[in-house]
Amino acid sequence: MPTARPDTLRVFSLNCWGIRFFSQLCTQRYEMIGKLLGREQHDIALLQEVWSERDFLFLKRKLSSSHPYTHYFKSGVIGSGLAVFSKHRIQDALLYQYSLNGYPYMLYHGDWFGGKAVGLVIVDIFGLKAHVYVTHLHAEYSRAQDEYLTHRIVQSWELLQFVRHTSCGADLVVLGGDLNMHPQDLGNRLLRSHTGLRDCYTETDTFDGCEDGHTLIADNHFTKKQDLVPFETGIRIDYILMKGSQRVSMKCETLSTTKGPVADKPFPYSDHEALTAELSLLRSEDSRQHGSSDALAVSEQMDVVAEARAVVKEGLCQTEALRDKAMHLMFGGLLSLLLPLALAFLPCFCSFSTLGLLGAVCMSLLLSGALLYLLFTAHIKVLKETEDQMMLTSNDLQTKLTGCRLSASPSSDGSPDLQPLSPFKQEE
Amino acid sequence: MPTARPDTLRVFSLNCWGIRFFSQLCTQRYEMIGKLLGREQHDIALLQEVWSERDFLFLKRKLSSSHPYTHYFKSGVIGSGLAVFSKHRIQDALLYQYSLNGYPYMLYHGDWFGGKAVGLVIVDIFGLKAHVYVTHLHAEYSRAQDEYLTHRIVQSWELLQFVRHTSCGADLVVLGGDLNMHPQDLGNRLLRSHTGLRDCYTETDTFDGCEDGHTLIADNHFTKKQDLVPFETGIRIDYILMKGSQRVSMKCETLSTTKGPVADKPFPYSDHEALTAELSLLRSEDSRQHGSSDALAVSEQMDVVAEARAVVKEGLCQTEALRDKAMHLMFGGLLSLLLPLALAFLPCFCSFSTLGLLGAVCMSLLLSGALLYLLFTAHIKVLKETEDQMMLTSNDLQTKLTGCRLSASPSSDGSPDLQPLSPFKQEE
């Protein structure tokens, strides 16, 4: 089992292809992914397309000892699909949902329903402040006739703006995910040139993986060969990017990918290949100050967050009740559709037009219910995400408060270092 | 005419109540607001509820010499209503649209259709990096039965998260806007305690304005007295907040509000009172480094942004065409509704049910058209906002490039200061 040296950070990224009832062998693959993560003990694992919260919870249970800190980003109707597992404490999280993400009527593409976003977690790694981003951009369904190019460019822009405006206090920055863009695609160049993020694949001296770093390959059991045309051997659309700061210089020591088939298993982990980067961190200056907060102010912050969390929880209950009502409306509409159907079998009972009108009324009930259901489902995702972020902040404040008390206590050794009360986990 | 000392920043904030065809005397009030801003020469004016782009453009023309730098934030179906006018160069802009903002079916409240958001502009003020935020939170329609409390708390949370994660490199931070919360409301306490922003009203020694700093007062021509119950004299819901940094300490020297009626005018500027804060800036350390960028890298960044802008522009044209199609569908549905109406006047031509069915089909055409129209309108707002941000970045890069060339030129005096080519404006 590889063990991380204090100055080495091992980062993993995988698009899990976790669409329940659609993606093949989902349960078995999550089992394999869980085992892989538990065995490999990466410092941080960045997962995309974990669309089902149930699958996230499965991984969370499975990795509770190896990766006690997790965050599952919630947005849109289905969710963002983004999850982070970390060996190091997650101090804070922030989500930016992309403004454009396909169209609701493109049901067979479905990107619109997943609230595609970029998630940021701030992680304390060996006393350094790491800003770790995970994202998943809109898919490219046709390279020749890419009707979503504009949406992906806007997403790239929002991603780079988010990264450059939220990473200024970071000691190190890591971004992992499925960008759905080839290395030299415009959005990719935009992102790299404006954030200063460097591509681990081009930076590393030691690469072990698929030809040209491909992460969607022909030799993957789940890949439809026609999706790769005209790139028969594969394409590279998943990335780990990184940059250091004035205080830390970063280098990608090794980068590896999975290579389709997995030894002793009949199928791969996903339809994408996973990436693992080993990043070395060299501190150019170790005089980083630990913020010493005033215990009273921290305590006040905790109180007000607790109050706000209570309001959000209450709102969550109310919105869940509204969603239930929308579901009843939807089912009411569905059931009432039986009426014109039943009447249709009573000959001459009423005209075709009457049946049609009745059907239209029932359909509009069904449709209204469905739209409201989508709306409230998306609201619930936002409320849960907010509550999770508030809890992270509470936990971080609790840690700070303990630090304040320790440093204020006469029996303390006076160290300004902030000690956590206990390893705590980010709950759902 | 007050003139700003180099170490003094004058900030203005006003909710303009600019709902065309609904807000009273809109045109005349914008005329007054334009005159006020032109005369008072604030460094930065933060406006909310400038719902109509036409009104923004009117102000922009009017203030082209006093405030050559502007940004109008676009989001949602109607827009964010947020506008910034600045005497100082706006280097960059970023928008965060709140995830929750009321319900689309609450047509008579209408908040959902305005993409309520927080806008950030990064402004170069006397060589200092000022992060200036403008925002407008969801209205409180009933204090006793506040059905939007949760939404406003989530917005407060998102606002504070956005501010604290995007302000870390700032020399000074200013936030102005209509928070729709009383000073001690939970969301307000949350915001202040977690960002460290200080309320100019409580901080200043010299206040000149309405009693208790109220910004919604009974003595305003446009205020409905019943909206204030149980606060007969008024409420304070508009704010200018600020904080300094390690490099700059900030103090609010004076704060003033308008007081309802305006001298020589038959009515006030808005249904809200305007705020003006005079903030003194004291540099604790003047050794701020100017980033010296590599001309080649800057030039490459410019090229790639230009390419991306072209894609966004192209996407904008396509989306405008889609919106037009949606409008045709909507009008088609509307016109086709005339058919069942006409048929209804032809006795016994067809049954009531047939008419009903026909009507239902036409209605669903109309409804689909309307929904698609809303969707594409919101998309267009996003595309325009992205294009504006890209242009700001291009302009800023152009300035940097000129700086690089000047400092690289043998005839240059070697100053690393970046000189703009010419005062340029943020175009629509």
mmCIF file of C-alpha atoms in Angstrom, chain A residues 92-96 99-100 102-105 112 120 122 131 149-151 153-154 157-158 161-162 164-169 186 189-190 193-194 246 289 300-302 304-305 307-308 311-312 314-316 318-319 322 351-354 356-357 360 367 371-372 375-376 379 382-383 386 389-390 393 397, chain B residues 92-96 99-100 102-105 112 120 122 131 149-151 153-154 157-158 161-162 164-169 186 189-190 193-194 246 289 300-302 304-305 307-308 311-312 314-316 318-319 322 351-354 356-357 360 367 371-372 375-376 379 382-383 386 389-390 393 397:
data_model
loop_
_atom_site.group_PDB
_atom_site.id
_atom_site.type_symbol
_atom_site.label_atom_id
_atom_site.label_comp_id
_atom_site.label_asym_id
_atom_site.label_seq_id
_atom_site.Cartn_x
_atom_site.Cartn_y
_atom_site.Cartn_z
ATOM 1 C CA ASP A 92 -15.152 24.805 4.079
ATOM 2 C CA ALA A 93 -17.059 24.157 0.879
ATOM 3 C CA LEU A 94 -18.543 26.345 -1.803
ATOM 4 C CA LEU A 95 -20.519 25.534 -4.912
ATOM 5 C CA TYR A 96 -20.963 27.497 -8.128
ATOM 6 C CA SER A 99 -25.512 29.407 -15.530
ATOM 7 C CA LEU A 100 -25.882 27.525 -18.800
ATOM 8 C CA GLY A 102 -28.124 22.548 -21.932
ATOM 9 C CA TYR A 103 -31.894 22.605 -22.327
ATOM 10 C CA PRO A 104 -34.657 20.987 -20.253
ATOM 11 C CA TYR A 105 -36.388 19.679 -23.387
ATOM 12 C CA TRP A 112 -29.882 20.208 -17.771
ATOM 13 C CA LEU A 120 -14.578 23.914 -3.988
ATOM 14 C CA ILE A 122 -10.792 24.003 1.384
ATOM 15 C CA HIS A 131 -8.136 24.773 -2.490
ATOM 16 C CA LEU A 149 -20.080 24.558 -27.672
ATOM 17 C CA THR A 150 -21.303 27.929 -26.423
ATOM 18 C CA HIS A 151 -22.574 26.416 -23.192
ATOM 19 C CA ILE A 153 -17.311 27.931 -23.310
ATOM 20 C CA VAL A 154 -19.504 29.854 -20.861
ATOM 21 C CA TRP A 157 -15.303 30.992 -18.375
ATOM 22 C CA GLU A 158 -17.327 30.692 -15.185
ATOM 23 C CA GLN A 161 -13.468 33.128 -13.001
ATOM 24 C CA PHE A 162 -14.509 31.077 -9.974
ATOM 25 C CA ARG A 164 -9.105 32.730 -9.985
ATOM 26 C CA HIS A 165 -11.326 34.723 -7.651
ATOM 27 C CA THR A 166 -11.551 32.103 -4.909
ATOM 28 C CA SER A 167 -8.000 30.751 -4.899
ATOM 29 C CA CYS A 168 -6.023 33.831 -3.990
ATOM 30 C CA GLY A 169 -5.441 32.837 -0.352
ATOM 31 C CA LEU A 186 -10.662 26.479 -26.632
ATOM 32 C CA ARG A 189 -6.800 26.769 -23.212
ATOM 33 C CA LEU A 190 -8.939 29.510 -21.717
ATOM 34 C CA SER A 193 -4.034 30.429 -19.534
ATOM 35 C CA HIS A 194 -6.226 32.496 -17.213
ATOM 36 C CA GLN A 246 4.442 31.997 -3.408
ATOM 37 C CA GLN A 289 0.736 32.509 10.245
ATOM 38 C CA GLU A 300 -20.772 34.525 18.302
ATOM 39 C CA GLN A 301 -20.223 33.255 14.759
ATOM 40 C CA MET A 302 -21.090 29.748 15.901
ATOM 41 C CA VAL A 304 -25.503 32.779 14.506
ATOM 42 C CA VAL A 305 -24.701 29.873 12.178
ATOM 43 C CA GLU A 307 -29.606 29.857 14.305
ATOM 44 C CA ALA A 308 -29.389 30.026 10.525
ATOM 45 C CA VAL A 311 -34.102 28.174 9.747
ATOM 46 C CA VAL A 312 -32.718 26.239 6.784
ATOM 47 C CA GLU A 314 -37.254 24.268 8.945
ATOM 48 C CA GLY A 315 -37.354 25.491 5.334
ATOM 49 C CA LEU A 316 -36.206 22.065 4.221
ATOM 50 C CA GLN A 318 -41.582 22.868 4.447
ATOM 51 C CA THR A 319 -40.125 22.389 0.982
ATOM 52 C CA LEU A 322 -44.430 21.114 -0.881
ATOM 53 C CA SER A 351 -68.045 12.289 -27.698
ATOM 54 C CA PHE A 352 -64.434 12.051 -28.730
ATOM 55 C CA SER A 353 -64.078 15.771 -28.105
ATOM 56 C CA THR A 354 -65.328 15.521 -24.520
ATOM 57 C CA GLY A 356 -60.112 14.870 -25.453
ATOM 58 C CA LEU A 357 -60.969 17.878 -23.320
ATOM 59 C CA ALA A 360 -56.208 17.674 -21.715
ATOM 60 C CA LEU A 367 -47.704 18.496 -16.115
ATOM 61 C CA LEU A 371 -42.946 20.947 -13.083
ATOM 62 C CA LEU A 372 -43.571 21.831 -9.431
ATOM 63 C CA LEU A 375 -38.780 22.931 -8.918
ATOM 64 C CA PHE A 376 -39.065 21.803 -5.289
ATOM 65 C CA HIS A 379 -34.867 23.755 -4.028
ATOM 66 C CA VAL A 382 -29.968 23.902 -2.541
ATOM 67 C CA LEU A 383 -31.213 23.775 1.052
ATOM 68 C CA THR A 386 -26.474 25.190 2.303
ATOM 69 C CA GLN A 389 -21.829 24.159 4.146
ATOM 70 C CA MET A 390 -23.114 25.697 7.377
ATOM 71 C CA THR A 393 -18.346 26.163 8.974
ATOM 72 C CA LEU A 397 -15.350 27.287 14.103
ATOM 73 C CA ASP B 92 -12.968 42.614 -13.642
ATOM 74 C CA ALA B 93 -16.510 41.565 -12.819
ATOM 75 C CA LEU B 94 -18.084 38.420 -11.467
ATOM 76 C CA LEU B 95 -21.680 37.489 -10.800
ATOM 77 C CA TYR B 96 -23.145 34.925 -8.424
ATOM 78 C CA SER B 99 -29.763 29.519 -5.886
ATOM 79 C CA LEU B 100 -33.105 30.255 -4.246
ATOM 80 C CA GLY B 102 -38.879 32.718 -4.607
ATOM 81 C CA TYR B 103 -41.200 30.782 -6.876
ATOM 82 C CA PRO B 104 -42.101 31.252 -10.551
ATOM 83 C CA TYR B 105 -45.824 30.842 -9.805
ATOM 84 C CA TRP B 112 -38.173 34.741 -9.232
ATOM 85 C CA LEU B 120 -18.572 41.946 -7.769
ATOM 86 C CA ILE B 122 -12.785 44.830 -8.957
ATOM 87 C CA HIS B 131 -13.576 44.650 -4.263
ATOM 88 C CA LEU B 149 -37.365 33.704 5.307
ATOM 89 C CA THR B 150 -35.551 30.518 4.309
ATOM 90 C CA HIS B 151 -34.793 31.856 0.849
ATOM 91 C CA ILE B 153 -31.235 33.105 4.827
ATOM 92 C CA VAL B 154 -29.855 30.937 2.030
ATOM 93 C CA TRP B 157 -25.298 32.537 3.371
ATOM 94 C CA GLU B 158 -24.398 32.484 -0.307
ATOM 95 C CA GLN B 161 -19.599 32.751 1.282
ATOM 96 C CA PHE B 162 -19.116 34.623 -1.979
ATOM 97 C CA ARG B 164 -15.340 35.824 2.041
ATOM 98 C CA HIS B 165 -14.015 33.563 -0.686
ATOM 99 C CA THR B 166 -13.558 36.264 -3.319
ATOM 100 C CA SER B 167 -12.239 39.125 -1.205
ATOM 101 C CA CYS B 168 -9.038 37.657 0.140
ATOM 102 C CA GLY B 169 -6.734 39.545 -2.232
ATOM 103 C CA LEU B 186 -30.525 36.854 11.377
ATOM 104 C CA ARG B 189 -25.933 39.216 11.655
ATOM 105 C CA LEU B 190 -24.766 36.166 9.713
ATOM 106 C CA SER B 193 -20.139 38.219 11.718
ATOM 107 C CA HIS B 194 -18.767 35.905 9.032
ATOM 108 C CA GLN B 246 -3.745 44.417 6.450
ATOM 109 C CA GLN B 289 3.765 45.037 -5.495
ATOM 110 C CA GLU B 300 -1.708 34.668 -25.368
ATOM 111 C CA GLN B 301 -4.417 35.245 -22.773
ATOM 112 C CA MET B 302 -5.825 38.038 -24.917
ATOM 113 C CA VAL B 304 -7.732 33.034 -26.281
ATOM 114 C CA VAL B 305 -10.289 35.404 -24.719
ATOM 115 C CA GLU B 307 -11.547 33.488 -29.549
ATOM 116 C CA ALA B 308 -13.925 32.645 -26.705
ATOM 117 C CA VAL B 311 -17.952 31.773 -29.745
ATOM 118 C CA VAL B 312 -20.137 33.453 -27.135
ATOM 119 C CA GLU B 314 -22.123 33.387 -32.156
ATOM 120 C CA GLY B 315 -24.052 31.537 -29.420
ATOM 121 C CA LEU B 316 -25.828 34.758 -28.584
ATOM 122 C CA GLN B 318 -28.243 31.528 -32.218
ATOM 123 C CA THR B 319 -30.028 31.906 -28.892
ATOM 124 C CA LEU B 322 -34.289 30.497 -30.764
ATOM 125 C CA SER B 351 -69.738 20.745 -29.769
ATOM 126 C CA PHE B 352 -68.578 22.490 -26.644
ATOM 127 C CA SER B 353 -66.139 19.650 -26.057
ATOM 128 C CA THR B 354 -64.533 20.012 -29.474
ATOM 129 C CA GLY B 356 -62.611 22.902 -25.409
ATOM 130 C CA LEU B 357 -60.165 20.404 -26.862
ATOM 131 C CA ALA B 360 -56.577 23.227 -24.813
ATOM 132 C CA LEU B 367 -47.700 27.889 -22.795
ATOM 133 C CA LEU B 371 -41.829 28.764 -21.200
ATOM 134 C CA LEU B 372 -39.276 28.501 -24.002
ATOM 135 C CA LEU B 375 -35.730 29.996 -20.895
ATOM 136 C CA PHE B 376 -33.987 31.582 -23.887
ATOM 137 C CA HIS B 379 -29.857 32.238 -21.515
ATOM 138 C CA VAL B 382 -26.076 34.808 -19.211
ATOM 139 C CA LEU B 383 -24.391 35.069 -22.611
ATOM 140 C CA THR B 386 -20.239 36.437 -19.973
ATOM 141 C CA GLN B 389 -16.910 39.941 -18.351
ATOM 142 C CA MET B 390 -14.695 38.708 -21.168
ATOM 143 C CA THR B 393 -10.760 40.955 -18.956
ATOM 144 C CA LEU B 397 -5.079 42.520 -20.271
#
